[in-house]
Coordinates of C-alpha atoms and ligand atoms in Angstrom, one line a residue:
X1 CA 8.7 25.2 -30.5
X2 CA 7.8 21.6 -31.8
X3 CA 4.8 19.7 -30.5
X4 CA 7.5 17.4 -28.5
X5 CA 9.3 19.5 -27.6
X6 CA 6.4 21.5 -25.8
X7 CA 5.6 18.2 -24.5
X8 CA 8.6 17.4 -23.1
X9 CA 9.0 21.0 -21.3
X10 CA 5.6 20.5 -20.2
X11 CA 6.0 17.1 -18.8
X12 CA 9.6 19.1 -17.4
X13 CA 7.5 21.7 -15.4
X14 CA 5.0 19.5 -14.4
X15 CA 2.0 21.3 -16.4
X16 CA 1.8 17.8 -18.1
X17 CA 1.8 14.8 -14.9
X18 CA 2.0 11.4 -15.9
X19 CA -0.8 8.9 -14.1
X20 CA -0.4 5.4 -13.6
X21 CA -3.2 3.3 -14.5
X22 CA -2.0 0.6 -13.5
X23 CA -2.3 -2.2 -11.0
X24 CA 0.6 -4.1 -9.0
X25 CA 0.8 -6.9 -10.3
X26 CA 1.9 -10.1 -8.0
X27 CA 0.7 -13.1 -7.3
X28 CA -2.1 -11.2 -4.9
X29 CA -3.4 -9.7 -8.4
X30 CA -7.2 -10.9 -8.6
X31 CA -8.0 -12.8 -11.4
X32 CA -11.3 -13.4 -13.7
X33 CA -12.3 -16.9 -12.0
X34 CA -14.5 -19.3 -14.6
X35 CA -17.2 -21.9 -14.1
X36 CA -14.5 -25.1 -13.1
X37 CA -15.7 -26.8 -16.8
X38 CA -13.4 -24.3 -18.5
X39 CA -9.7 -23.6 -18.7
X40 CA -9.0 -21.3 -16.3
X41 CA -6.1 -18.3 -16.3
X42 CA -2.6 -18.4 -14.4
X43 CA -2.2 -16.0 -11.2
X44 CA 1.5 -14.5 -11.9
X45 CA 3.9 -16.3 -10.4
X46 CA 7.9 -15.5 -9.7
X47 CA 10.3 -18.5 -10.1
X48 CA 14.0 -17.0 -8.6
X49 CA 16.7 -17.8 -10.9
X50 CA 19.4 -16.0 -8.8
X51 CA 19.3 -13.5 -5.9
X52 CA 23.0 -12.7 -5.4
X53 CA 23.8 -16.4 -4.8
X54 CA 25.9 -19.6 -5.4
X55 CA 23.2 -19.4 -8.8
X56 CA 24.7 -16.1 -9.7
X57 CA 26.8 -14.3 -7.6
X58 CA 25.8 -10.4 -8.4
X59 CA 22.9 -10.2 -9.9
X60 CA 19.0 -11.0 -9.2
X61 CA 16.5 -12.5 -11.3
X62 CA 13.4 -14.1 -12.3
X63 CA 11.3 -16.3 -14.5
X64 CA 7.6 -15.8 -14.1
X65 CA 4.4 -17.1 -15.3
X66 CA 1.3 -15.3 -16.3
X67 CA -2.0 -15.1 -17.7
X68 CA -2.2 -13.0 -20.8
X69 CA -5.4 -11.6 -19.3
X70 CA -4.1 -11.4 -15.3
X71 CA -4.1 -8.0 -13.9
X72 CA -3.7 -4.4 -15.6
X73 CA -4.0 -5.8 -19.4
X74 CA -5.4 -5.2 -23.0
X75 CA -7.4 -7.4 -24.7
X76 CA -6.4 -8.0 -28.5
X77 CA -9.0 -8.7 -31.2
X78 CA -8.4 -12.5 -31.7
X79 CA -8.9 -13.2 -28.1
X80 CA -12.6 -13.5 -28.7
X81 CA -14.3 -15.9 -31.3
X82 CA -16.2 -12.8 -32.7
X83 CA -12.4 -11.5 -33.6
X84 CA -10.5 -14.4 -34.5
X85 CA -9.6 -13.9 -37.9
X86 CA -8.4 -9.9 -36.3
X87 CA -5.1 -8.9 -34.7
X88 CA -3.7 -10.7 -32.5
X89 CA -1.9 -8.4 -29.5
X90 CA 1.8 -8.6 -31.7
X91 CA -0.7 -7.1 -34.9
X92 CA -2.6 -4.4 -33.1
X93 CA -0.9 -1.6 -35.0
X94 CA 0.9 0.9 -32.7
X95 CA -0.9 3.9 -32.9
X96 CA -3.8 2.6 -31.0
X97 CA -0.9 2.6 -27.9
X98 CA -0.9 6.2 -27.9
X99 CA -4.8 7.3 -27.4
X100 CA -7.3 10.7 -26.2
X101 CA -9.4 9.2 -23.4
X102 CA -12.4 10.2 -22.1
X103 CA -13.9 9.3 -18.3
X104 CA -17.2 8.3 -17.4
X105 CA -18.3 8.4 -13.7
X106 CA -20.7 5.9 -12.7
X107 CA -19.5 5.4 -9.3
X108 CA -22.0 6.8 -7.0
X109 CA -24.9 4.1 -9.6
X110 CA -22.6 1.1 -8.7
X111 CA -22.3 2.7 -5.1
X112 CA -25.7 1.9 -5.0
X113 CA -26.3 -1.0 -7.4
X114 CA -22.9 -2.9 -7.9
X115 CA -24.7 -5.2 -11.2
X116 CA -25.4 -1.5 -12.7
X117 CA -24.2 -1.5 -16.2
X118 CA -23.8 1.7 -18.5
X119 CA -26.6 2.4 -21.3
X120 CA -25.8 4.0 -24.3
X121 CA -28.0 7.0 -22.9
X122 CA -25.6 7.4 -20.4
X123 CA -22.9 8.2 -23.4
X124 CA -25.3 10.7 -25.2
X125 CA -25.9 12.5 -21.6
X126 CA -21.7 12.2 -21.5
X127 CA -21.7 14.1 -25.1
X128 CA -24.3 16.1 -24.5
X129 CA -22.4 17.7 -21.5
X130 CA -18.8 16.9 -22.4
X131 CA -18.9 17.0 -26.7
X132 CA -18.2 14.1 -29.1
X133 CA -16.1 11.3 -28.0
X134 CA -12.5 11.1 -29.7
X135 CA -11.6 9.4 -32.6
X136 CA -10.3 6.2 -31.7
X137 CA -10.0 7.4 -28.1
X138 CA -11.0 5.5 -25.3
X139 CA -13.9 5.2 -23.1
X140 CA -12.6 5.0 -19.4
X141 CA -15.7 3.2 -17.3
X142 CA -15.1 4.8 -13.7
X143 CA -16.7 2.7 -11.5
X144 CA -15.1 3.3 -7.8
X145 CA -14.3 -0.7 -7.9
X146 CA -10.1 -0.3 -7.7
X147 CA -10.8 -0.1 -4.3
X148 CA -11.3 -3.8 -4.4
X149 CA -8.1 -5.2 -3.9
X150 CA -8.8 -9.3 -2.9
X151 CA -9.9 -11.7 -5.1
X152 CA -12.9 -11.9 -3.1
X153 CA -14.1 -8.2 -3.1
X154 CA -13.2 -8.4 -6.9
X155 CA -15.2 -10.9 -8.0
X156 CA -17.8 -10.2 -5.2
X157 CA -19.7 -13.7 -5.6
X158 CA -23.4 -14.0 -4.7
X159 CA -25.8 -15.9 -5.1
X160 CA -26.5 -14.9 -8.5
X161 CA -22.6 -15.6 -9.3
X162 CA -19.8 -12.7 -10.0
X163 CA -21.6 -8.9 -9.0
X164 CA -19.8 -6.1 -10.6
X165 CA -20.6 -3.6 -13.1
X166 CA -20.5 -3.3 -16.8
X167 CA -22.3 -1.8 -19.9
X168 CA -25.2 -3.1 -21.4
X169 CA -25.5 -5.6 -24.6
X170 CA -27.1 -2.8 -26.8
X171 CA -24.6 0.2 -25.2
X172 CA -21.7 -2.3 -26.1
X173 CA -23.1 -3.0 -30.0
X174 CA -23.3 0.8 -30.4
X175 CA -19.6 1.3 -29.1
X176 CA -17.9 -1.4 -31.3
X177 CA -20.1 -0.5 -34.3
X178 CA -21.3 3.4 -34.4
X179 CA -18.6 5.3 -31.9
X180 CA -15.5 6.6 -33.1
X181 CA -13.9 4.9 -29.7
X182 CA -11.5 2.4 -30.0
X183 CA -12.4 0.5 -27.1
X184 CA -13.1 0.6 -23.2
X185 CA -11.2 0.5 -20.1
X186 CA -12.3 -0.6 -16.9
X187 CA -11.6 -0.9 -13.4
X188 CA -13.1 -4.6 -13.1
X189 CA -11.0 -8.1 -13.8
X190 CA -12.6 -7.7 -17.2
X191 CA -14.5 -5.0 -19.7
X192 CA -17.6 -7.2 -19.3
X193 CA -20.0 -6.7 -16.2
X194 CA -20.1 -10.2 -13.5
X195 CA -23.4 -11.3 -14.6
X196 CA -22.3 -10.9 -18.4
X197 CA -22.5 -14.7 -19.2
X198 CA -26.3 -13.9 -18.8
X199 CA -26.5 -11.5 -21.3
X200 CA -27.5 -11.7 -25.1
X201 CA -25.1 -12.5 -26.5
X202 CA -23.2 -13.4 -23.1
X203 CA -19.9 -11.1 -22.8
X204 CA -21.0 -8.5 -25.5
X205 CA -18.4 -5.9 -24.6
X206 CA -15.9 -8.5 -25.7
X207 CA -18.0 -10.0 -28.0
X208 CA -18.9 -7.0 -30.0
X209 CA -15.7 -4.9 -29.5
X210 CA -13.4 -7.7 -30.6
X211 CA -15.4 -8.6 -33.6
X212 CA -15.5 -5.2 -34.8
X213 CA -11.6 -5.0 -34.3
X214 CA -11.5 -2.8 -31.4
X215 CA -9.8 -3.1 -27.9
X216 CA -10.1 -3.4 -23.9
X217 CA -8.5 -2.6 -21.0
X218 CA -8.8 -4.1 -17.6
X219 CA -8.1 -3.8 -14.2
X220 CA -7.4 0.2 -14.2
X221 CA -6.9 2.3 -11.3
X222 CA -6.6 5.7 -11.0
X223 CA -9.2 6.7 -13.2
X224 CA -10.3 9.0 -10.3
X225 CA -6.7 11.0 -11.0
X226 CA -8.4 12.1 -14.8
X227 CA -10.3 14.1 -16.2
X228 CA -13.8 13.9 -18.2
X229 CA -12.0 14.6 -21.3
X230 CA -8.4 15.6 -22.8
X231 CA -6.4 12.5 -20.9
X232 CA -4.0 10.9 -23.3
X233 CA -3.3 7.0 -22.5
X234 CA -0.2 5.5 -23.1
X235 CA -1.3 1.5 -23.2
X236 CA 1.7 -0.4 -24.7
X237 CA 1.4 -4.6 -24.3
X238 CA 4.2 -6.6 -24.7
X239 CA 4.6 -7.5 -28.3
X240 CA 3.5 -11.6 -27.9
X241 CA 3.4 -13.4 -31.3
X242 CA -0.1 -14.6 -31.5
X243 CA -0.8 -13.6 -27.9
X244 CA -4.3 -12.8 -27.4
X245 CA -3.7 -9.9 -24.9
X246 CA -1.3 -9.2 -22.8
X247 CA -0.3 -7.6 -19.2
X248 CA 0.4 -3.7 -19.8
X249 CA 1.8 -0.9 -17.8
X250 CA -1.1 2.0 -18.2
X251 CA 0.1 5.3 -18.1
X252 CA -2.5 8.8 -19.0
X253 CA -0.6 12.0 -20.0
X254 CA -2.9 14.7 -17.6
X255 CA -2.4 18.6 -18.4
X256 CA -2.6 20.4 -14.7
Ligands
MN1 MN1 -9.0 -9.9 -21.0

């Protein structure tokens, strides 16, 4: 039998599930939030065109406006300074769509430190148990914070501003520059931890992935449903001419 259609009877049996990744997204989907000087992202919002109405007798539907970063979404190159001369989200070249993915489990550390960010000796303790990441595979950052639906428990303000985890400055310059990883997904509003602006430089993950090309993904859930290693993700953004991300339904191929 062919690869496919292997796959196909395995996905058949169910010896192959399908996971989604992904978050609902509705006008309730929390959103990054930044200091008022800036321009600051849209909250998806439906506008009816017709519901079965005088507008259009038998059919329903909608306009809506989004962010390009709001909810479950991946990050394109040119999104961040460090990237802009890179692919935009209608460039990023399709195989990186169809990905291995491996899952790190930091979410008894945030349990007890919610500003804990992932060191790059945390991925050579990962290797050392689990073997060598994938070739432009992803890095799946499982964190336990999914279970934050609101706005508020998602941004978890304190006094020292947005508290949520992330990876560290020098974790994330290894990752875009010495891994054969592709990029990171998370389960936050963004791949960079809430206190990131502090860091040198501020917002490395995007900063240093982006420049060097590579990708993120926000706003997972699920990643509880995988395991350490041998997921496939199926990330596939709408195809936005020079969009600099986009929302994107995240689905990981798990054997049983
Ligand atoms: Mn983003």
């Amino acid at each position: 039998m062919s690869v496919l259609s292997n796959l196909t009877s395995a996905l058949a049996s169910g010896t192959v599930k399908v996971v989604d990744l992904t978050a609902p997204l509705s006008s309730e989907t929390p959103l990054l939030e930044l200091p008022p000087e800036f321009g600051q992202t849209a909250q998806f919002q439906f506008e009816e065109i017709s519901k079965y109405d005088d507008r259009g007798p038998a059919w329903y539907w909608n306009n809506f406006r989004t962010g390009e970063h709001t909810g479950t979404h991946f990050d394109a190159p040119i999104h961040w300074v460090t990237g802009q001369d890179k692919d935009d989200i209608s460039e990023v070249p399709v195989a990186a769509f169809v990905a291995p993915a491996v899952v790190i489990d930091v979410t008894s550390e945030v349990e007890a430190d919610p500003n804990f960010v992932i060191e790059k000796s945390h991925l050579d303790a990962f290797q050392e148990e689990h073997g060598a990441f994938p070739e432009g595979g992803w890095l799946l950052c499982r964190t336990g914070w999914s279970s934050r639906t609101t706005q508020e428990e998602m941004i978890n303000n304190t006094e020292t501003g947005p508290t949520s985890p992330g990876m560290s400055s020098e974790c994330a310059q290894w990752v875009a520059e010495e891994s054969v990883l592709q990029g990171i997904g998370v389960e936050t509003i963004g791949t960079d931890a809430g206190a990131a602006h502090s860091f040198e430089p501020p917002f490395p993950c995007h900063s240093f992935f982006l420049g060097a090309n590579k990708y993120g993904l926000a706003q997972l859930q699920n990643l509880d449903q995988l395991p350490a290693t041998g997921a496939v993700v199926v990330a596939s953004p709408l195809k936005i001419v020079e969009g600099s991300g986009s929302p994107v339904r995240v689905l990981a191929l798990v054997e049983n």
